[in-house]
PDB file of C-alpha atoms in Angstrom:
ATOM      1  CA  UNK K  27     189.248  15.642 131.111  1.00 49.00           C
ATOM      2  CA  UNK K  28     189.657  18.856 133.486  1.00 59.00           C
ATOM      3  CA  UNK K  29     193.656  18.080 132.589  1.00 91.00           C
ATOM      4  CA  UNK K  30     194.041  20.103 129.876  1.00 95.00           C
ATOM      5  CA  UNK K  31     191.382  23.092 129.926  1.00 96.00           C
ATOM      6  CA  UNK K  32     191.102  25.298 127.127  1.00 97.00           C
ATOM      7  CA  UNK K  33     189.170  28.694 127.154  1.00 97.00           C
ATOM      8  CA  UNK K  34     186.886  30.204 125.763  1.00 97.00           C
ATOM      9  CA  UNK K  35     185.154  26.704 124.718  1.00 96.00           C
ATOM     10  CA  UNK K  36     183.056  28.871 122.391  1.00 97.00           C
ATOM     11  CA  UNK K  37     184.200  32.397 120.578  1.00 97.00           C
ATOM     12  CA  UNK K  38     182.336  34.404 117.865  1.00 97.00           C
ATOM     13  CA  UNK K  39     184.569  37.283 116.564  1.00 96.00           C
ATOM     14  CA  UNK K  40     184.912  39.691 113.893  1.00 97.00           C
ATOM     15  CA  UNK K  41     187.181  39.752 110.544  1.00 97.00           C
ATOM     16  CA  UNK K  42     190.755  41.977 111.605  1.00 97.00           C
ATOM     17  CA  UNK K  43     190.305  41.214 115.588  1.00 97.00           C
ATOM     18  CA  UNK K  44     192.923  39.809 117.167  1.00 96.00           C
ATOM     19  CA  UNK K  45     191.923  36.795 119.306  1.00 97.00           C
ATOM     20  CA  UNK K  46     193.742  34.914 122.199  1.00 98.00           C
ATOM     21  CA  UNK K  47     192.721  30.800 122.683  1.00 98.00           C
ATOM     22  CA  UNK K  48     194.239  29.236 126.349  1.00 98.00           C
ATOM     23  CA  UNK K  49     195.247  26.113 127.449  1.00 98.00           C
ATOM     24  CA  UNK K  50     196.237  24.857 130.336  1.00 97.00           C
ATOM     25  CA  UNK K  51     197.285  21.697 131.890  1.00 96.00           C
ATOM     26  CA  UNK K  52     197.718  20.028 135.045  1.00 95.00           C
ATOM     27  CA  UNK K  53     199.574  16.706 133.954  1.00 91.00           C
ATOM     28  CA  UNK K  54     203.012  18.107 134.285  1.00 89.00           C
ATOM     29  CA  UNK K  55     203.595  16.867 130.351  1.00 90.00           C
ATOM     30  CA  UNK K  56     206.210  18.995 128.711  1.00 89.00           C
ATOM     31  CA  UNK K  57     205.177  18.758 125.143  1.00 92.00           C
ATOM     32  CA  UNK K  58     202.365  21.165 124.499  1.00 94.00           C
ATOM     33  CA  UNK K  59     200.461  21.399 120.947  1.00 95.00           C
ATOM     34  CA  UNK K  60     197.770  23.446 119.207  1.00 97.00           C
ATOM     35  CA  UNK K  61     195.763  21.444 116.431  1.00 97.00           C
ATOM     36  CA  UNK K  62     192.556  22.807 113.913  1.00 97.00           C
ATOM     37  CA  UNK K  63     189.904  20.244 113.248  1.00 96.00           C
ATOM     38  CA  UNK K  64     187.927  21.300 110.251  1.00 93.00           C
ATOM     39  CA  UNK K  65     185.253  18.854 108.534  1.00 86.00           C
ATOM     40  CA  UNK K  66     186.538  16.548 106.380  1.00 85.00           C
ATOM     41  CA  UNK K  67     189.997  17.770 107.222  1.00 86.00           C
ATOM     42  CA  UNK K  68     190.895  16.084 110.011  1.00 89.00           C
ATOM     43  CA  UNK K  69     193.117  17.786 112.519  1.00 94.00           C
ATOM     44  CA  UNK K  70     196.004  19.464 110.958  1.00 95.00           C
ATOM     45  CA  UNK K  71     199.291  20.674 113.426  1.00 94.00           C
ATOM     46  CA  UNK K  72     199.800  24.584 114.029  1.00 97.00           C
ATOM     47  CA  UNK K  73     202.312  24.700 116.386  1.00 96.00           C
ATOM     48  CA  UNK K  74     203.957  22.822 119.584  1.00 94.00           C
ATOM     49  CA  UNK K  75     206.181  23.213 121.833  1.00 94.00           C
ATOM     50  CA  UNK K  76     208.893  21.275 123.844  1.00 88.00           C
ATOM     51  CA  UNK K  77     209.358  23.765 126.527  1.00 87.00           C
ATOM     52  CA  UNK K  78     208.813  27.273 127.022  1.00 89.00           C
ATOM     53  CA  UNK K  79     212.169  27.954 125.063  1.00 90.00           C
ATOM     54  CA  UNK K  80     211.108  25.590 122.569  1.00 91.00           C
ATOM     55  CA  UNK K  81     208.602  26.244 119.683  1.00 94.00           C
ATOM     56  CA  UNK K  82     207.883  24.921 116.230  1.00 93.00           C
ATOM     57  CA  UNK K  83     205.828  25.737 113.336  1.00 94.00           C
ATOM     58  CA  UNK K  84     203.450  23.189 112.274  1.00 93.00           C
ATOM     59  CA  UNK K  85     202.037  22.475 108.862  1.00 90.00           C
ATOM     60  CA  UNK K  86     199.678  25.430 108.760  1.00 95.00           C
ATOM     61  CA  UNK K  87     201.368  28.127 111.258  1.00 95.00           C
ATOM     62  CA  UNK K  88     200.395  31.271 108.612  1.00 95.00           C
ATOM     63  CA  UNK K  89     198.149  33.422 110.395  1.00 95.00           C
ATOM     64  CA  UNK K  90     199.027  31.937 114.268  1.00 97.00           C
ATOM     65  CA  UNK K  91     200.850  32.820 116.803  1.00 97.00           C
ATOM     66  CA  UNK K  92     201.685  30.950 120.023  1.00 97.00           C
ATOM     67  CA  UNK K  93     203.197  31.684 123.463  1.00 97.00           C
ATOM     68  CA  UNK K  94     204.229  29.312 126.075  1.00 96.00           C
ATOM     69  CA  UNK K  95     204.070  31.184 128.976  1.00 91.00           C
ATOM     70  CA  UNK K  96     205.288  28.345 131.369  1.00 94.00           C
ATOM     71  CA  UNK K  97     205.300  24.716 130.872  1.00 92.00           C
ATOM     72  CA  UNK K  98     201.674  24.581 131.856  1.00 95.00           C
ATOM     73  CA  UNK K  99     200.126  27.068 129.446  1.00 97.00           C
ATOM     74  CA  UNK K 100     200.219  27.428 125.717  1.00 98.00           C
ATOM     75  CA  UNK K 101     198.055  29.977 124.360  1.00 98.00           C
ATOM     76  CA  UNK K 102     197.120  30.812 120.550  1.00 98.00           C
ATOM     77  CA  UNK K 103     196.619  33.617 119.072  1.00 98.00           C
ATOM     78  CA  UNK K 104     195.252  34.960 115.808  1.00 96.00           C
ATOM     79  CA  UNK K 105     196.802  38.494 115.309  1.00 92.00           C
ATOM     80  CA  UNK K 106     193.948  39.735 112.504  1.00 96.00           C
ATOM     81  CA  UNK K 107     190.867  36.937 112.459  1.00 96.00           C
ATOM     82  CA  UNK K 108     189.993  36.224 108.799  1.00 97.00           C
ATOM     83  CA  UNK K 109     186.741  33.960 108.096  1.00 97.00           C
ATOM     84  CA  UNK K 110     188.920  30.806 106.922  1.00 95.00           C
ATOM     85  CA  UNK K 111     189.998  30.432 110.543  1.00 97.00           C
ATOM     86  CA  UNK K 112     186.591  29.391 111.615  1.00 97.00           C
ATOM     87  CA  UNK K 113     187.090  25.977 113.261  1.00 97.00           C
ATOM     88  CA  UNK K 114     187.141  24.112 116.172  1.00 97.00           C
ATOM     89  CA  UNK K 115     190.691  24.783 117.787  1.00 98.00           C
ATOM     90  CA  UNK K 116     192.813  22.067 120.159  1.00 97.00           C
ATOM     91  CA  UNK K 117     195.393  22.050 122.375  1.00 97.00           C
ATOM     92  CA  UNK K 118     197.163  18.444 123.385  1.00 95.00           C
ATOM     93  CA  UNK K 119     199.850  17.561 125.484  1.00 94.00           C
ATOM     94  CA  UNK K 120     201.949  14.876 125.763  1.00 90.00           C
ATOM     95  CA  UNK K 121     204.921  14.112 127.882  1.00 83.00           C
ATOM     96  CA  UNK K 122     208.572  14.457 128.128  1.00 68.00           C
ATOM     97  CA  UNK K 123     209.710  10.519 128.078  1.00 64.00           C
ATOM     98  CA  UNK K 124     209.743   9.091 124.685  1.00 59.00           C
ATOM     99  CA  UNK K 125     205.671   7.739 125.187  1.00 61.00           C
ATOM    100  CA  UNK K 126     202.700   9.697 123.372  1.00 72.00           C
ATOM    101  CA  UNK K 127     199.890   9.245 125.915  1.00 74.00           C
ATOM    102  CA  UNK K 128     198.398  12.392 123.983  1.00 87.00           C
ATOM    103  CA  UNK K 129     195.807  13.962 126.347  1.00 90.00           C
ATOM    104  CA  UNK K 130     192.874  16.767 124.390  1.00 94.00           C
ATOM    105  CA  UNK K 131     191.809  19.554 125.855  1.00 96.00           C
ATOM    106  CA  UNK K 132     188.123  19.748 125.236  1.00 94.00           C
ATOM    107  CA  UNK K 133     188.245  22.540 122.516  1.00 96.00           C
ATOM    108  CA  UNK K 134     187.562  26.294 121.294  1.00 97.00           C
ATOM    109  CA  UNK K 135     184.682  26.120 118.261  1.00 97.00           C
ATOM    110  CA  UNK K 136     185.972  29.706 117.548  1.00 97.00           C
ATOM    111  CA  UNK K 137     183.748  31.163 114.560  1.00 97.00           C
ATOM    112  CA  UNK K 138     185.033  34.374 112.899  1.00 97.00           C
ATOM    113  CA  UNK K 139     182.444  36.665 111.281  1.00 97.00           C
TER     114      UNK K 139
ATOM    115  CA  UNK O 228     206.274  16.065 105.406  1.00 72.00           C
ATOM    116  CA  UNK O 229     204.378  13.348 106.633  1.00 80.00           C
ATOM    117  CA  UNK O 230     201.210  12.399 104.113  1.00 90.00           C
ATOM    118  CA  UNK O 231     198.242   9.956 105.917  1.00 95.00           C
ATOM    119  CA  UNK O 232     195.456   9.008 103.874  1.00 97.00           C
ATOM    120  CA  UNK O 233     192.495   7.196 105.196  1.00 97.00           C
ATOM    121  CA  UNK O 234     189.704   5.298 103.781  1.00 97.00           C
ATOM    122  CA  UNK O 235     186.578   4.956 103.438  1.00 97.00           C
ATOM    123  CA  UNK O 236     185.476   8.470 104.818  1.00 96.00           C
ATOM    124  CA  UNK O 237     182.031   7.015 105.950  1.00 97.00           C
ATOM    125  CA  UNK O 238     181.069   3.357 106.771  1.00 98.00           C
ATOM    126  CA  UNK O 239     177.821   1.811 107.745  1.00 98.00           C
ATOM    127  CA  UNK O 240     177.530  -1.307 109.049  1.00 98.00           C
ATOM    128  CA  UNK O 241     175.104  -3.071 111.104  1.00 98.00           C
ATOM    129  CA  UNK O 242     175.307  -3.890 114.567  1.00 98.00           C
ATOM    130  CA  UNK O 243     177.113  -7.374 115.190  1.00 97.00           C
ATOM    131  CA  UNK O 244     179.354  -6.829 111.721  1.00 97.00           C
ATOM    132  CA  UNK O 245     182.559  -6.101 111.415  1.00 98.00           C
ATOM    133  CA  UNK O 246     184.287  -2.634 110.692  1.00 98.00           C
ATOM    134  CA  UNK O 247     187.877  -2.253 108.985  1.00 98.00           C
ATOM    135  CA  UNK O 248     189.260   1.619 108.533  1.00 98.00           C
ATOM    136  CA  UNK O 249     192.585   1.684 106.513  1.00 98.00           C
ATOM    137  CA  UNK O 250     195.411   4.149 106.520  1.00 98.00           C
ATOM    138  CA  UNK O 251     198.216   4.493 104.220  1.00 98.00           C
ATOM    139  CA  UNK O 252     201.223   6.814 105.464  1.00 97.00           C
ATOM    140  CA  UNK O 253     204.418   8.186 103.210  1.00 95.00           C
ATOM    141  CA  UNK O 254     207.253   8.300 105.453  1.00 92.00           C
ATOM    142  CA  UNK O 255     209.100   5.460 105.971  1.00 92.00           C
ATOM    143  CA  UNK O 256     210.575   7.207 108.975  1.00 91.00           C
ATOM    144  CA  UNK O 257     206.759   7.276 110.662  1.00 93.00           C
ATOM    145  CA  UNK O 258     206.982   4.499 113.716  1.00 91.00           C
ATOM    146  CA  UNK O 259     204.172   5.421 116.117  1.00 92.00           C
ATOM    147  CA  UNK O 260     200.490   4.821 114.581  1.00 95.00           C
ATOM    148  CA  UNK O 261     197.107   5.802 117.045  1.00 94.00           C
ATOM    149  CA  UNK O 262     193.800   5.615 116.541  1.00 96.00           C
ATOM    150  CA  UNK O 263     191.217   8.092 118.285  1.00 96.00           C
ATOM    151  CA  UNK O 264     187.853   7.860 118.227  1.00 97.00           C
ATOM    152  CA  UNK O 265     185.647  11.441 118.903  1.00 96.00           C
ATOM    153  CA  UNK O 266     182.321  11.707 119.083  1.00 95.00           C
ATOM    154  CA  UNK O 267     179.858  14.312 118.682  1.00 90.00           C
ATOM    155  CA  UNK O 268     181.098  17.639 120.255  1.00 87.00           C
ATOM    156  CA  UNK O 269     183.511  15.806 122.011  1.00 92.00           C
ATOM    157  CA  UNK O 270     187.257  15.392 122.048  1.00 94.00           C
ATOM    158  CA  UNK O 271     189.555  12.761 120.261  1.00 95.00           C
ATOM    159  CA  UNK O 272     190.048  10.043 122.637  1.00 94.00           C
ATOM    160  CA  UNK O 273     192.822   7.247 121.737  1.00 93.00           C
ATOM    161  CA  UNK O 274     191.559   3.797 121.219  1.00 95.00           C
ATOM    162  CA  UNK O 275     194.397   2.120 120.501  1.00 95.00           C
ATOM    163  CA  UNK O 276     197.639   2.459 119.300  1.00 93.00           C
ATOM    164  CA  UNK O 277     200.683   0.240 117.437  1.00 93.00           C
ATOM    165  CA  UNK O 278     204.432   0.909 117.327  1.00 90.00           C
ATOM    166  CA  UNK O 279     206.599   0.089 114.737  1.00 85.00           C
ATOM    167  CA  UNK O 280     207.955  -2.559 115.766  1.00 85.00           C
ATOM    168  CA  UNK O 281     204.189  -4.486 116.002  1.00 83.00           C
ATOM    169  CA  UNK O 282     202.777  -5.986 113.799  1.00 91.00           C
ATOM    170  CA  UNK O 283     199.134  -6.295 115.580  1.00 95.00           C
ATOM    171  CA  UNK O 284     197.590  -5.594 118.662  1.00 94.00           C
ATOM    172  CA  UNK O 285     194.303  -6.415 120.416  1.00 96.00           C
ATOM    173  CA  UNK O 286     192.121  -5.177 123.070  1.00 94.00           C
ATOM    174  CA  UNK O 287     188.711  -6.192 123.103  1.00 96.00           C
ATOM    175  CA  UNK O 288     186.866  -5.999 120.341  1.00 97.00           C
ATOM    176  CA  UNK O 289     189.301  -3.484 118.543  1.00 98.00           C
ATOM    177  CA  UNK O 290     192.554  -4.414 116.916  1.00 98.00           C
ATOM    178  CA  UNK O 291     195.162  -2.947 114.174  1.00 97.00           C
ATOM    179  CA  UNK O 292     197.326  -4.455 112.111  1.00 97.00           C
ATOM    180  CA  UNK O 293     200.855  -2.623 110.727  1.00 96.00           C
ATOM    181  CA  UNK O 294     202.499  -3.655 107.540  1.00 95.00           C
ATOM    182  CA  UNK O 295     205.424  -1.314 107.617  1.00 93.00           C
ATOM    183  CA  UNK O 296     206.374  -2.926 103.647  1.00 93.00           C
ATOM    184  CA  UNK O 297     203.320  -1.704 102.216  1.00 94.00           C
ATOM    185  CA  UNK O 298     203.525   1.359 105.016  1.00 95.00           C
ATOM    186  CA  UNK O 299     199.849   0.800 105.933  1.00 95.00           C
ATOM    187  CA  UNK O 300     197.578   0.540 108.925  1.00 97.00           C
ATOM    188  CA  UNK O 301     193.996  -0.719 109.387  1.00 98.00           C
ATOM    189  CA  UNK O 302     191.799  -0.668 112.503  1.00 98.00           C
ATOM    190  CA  UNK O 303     189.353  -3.856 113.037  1.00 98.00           C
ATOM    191  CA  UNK O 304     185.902  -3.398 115.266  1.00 98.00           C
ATOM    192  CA  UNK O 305     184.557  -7.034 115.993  1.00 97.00           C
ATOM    193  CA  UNK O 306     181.356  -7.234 117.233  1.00 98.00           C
ATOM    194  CA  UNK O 307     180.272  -3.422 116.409  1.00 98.00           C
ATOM    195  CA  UNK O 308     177.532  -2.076 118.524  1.00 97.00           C
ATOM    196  CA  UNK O 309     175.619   1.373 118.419  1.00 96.00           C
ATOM    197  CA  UNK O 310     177.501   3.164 120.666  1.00 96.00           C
ATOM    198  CA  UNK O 311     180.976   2.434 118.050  1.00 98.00           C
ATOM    199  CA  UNK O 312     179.571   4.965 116.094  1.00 98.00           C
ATOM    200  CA  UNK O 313     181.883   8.102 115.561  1.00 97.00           C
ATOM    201  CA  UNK O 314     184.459   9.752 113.771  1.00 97.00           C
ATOM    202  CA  UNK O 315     187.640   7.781 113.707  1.00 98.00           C
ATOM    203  CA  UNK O 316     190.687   8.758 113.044  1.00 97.00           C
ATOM    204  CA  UNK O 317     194.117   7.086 112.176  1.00 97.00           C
ATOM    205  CA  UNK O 318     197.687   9.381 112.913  1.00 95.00           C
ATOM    206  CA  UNK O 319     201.354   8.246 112.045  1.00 94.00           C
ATOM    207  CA  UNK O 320     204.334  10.229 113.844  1.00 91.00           C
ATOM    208  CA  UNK O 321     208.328  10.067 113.460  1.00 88.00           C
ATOM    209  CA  UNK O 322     208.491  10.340 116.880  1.00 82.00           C
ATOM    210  CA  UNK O 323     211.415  12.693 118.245  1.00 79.00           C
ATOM    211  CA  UNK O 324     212.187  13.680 114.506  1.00 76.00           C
ATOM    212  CA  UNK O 325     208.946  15.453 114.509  1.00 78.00           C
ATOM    213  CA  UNK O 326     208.575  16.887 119.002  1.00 77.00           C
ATOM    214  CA  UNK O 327     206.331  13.569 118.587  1.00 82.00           C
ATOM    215  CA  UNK O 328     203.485  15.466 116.484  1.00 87.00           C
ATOM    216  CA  UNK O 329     200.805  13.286 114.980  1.00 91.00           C
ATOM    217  CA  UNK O 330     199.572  13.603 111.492  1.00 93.00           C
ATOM    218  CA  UNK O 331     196.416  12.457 111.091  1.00 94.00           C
ATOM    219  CA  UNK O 332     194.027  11.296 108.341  1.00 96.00           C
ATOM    220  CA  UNK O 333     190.976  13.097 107.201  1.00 95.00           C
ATOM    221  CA  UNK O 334     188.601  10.897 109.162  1.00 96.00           C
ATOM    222  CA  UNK O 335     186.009   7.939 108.877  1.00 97.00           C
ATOM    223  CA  UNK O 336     182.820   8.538 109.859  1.00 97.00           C
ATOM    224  CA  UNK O 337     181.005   5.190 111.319  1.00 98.00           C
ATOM    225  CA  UNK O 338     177.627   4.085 111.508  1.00 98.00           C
ATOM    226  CA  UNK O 339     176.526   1.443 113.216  1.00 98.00           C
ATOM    227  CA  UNK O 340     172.634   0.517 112.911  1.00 96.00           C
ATOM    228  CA  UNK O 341     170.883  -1.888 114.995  1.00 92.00           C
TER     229      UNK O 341
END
């Protein structure tokens, strides 16, 4: 779904870098989120966001960062990559009006060496 | 916070059988319950999806059923068929209380043989 694009879909980075993941979205949705999808895990909540003066810590924010630099991006960021962050990476939206309608972006498999 | 555990973590079935996936959730509070479905190197996509105040809902061959009591959640494939396999996954949220997050379950992975 070209609605919500995230870049890079694929990263391979080194231990102590600091990485940036992007999403955008064209659906106008106000809620923004960033979810990690390990195996076996499921996908567990790092952060979201209700506007771009709005943002929350999810249940494993340690080691993230966010920015919402309008209401159509969200970006991640890892300040100092460790290998336990390898994972595939996404970014949902969702929006305003009390409805889910929860769209994916396609994903970041970001892999950190 | 908001605990959902979800069982079995793989099922096979053949095609034409029947598939249930069950969720249990820990906050009473939870009143918003989706199920996605993601394949291979895909995205989650939502299937379907029950609100608290439900007890069941259909579409097609898929249905879930709510028991807000017991505070689970089970998903029903009729009818399976090859391409139903996947990962499925369950999610409860609290709505507002919780900027309408989703916590999900750890996944059920589903095979479907013919």
């Amino acid at each position: 779904d070209a609605d919500v694009t995230q870049t890079p879909r694929n990263r391979i980075t080194k231990t102590g870098k600091r990485i940036m993941l992007e999403c955008s979205q064209t659906k106008g949705h106000d809620r923004m989120y960033w979810y990690r999808q390990d195996p076996g895990l499921g996908l567990r909540l790092i952060y979201y966001s209700f506007d771009v003066k709005d943002i929350n810590k999810g249940e494993i924010s340690d080691g993230y960062s966010v920015s919402r630099q309008a209401q159509a991006k969200f970006s991640l960021s890892l300040e100092s990559a460790i290998p336990n962050q390898t994972a595939l990476y996404f970014c949902a939206t969702s929006p305003g009006q009390a409805t889910y309608g929860y769209t994916f972006g396609s994903g970041t498999r970001l892999t950190v060496v | 916070g908001e605990n959902v555990e979800q069982h079995p973590s793989t099922l096979s079935v053949q095609e034409g059988d029947s598939a249930v996936i069950k969720c249990t959730y820990s906050d009473s509070a939870s009143n918003y319950f989706p199920w996605y479905k993601q394949e291979l190197g895909k995205r989650p996509q939502l299937i379907i999806d029950i609100r608290s105040n439900v007890g069941e809902k259909k579409d097609q061959r898929i249905a879930v059923t709510l028991n807000k009591t017991a505070k689970h959640f089970s998903l029903h494939i009729t009818e399976t068929q090859p391409e139903d396999s996947a990962v499925y996954f369950c999610a409860a949220s609290r709505g507002s209380n919780s900027g309408y997050a989703l916590n999900f379950g750890k996944g059920t992975s589903l095979l479907v043989t013919p």
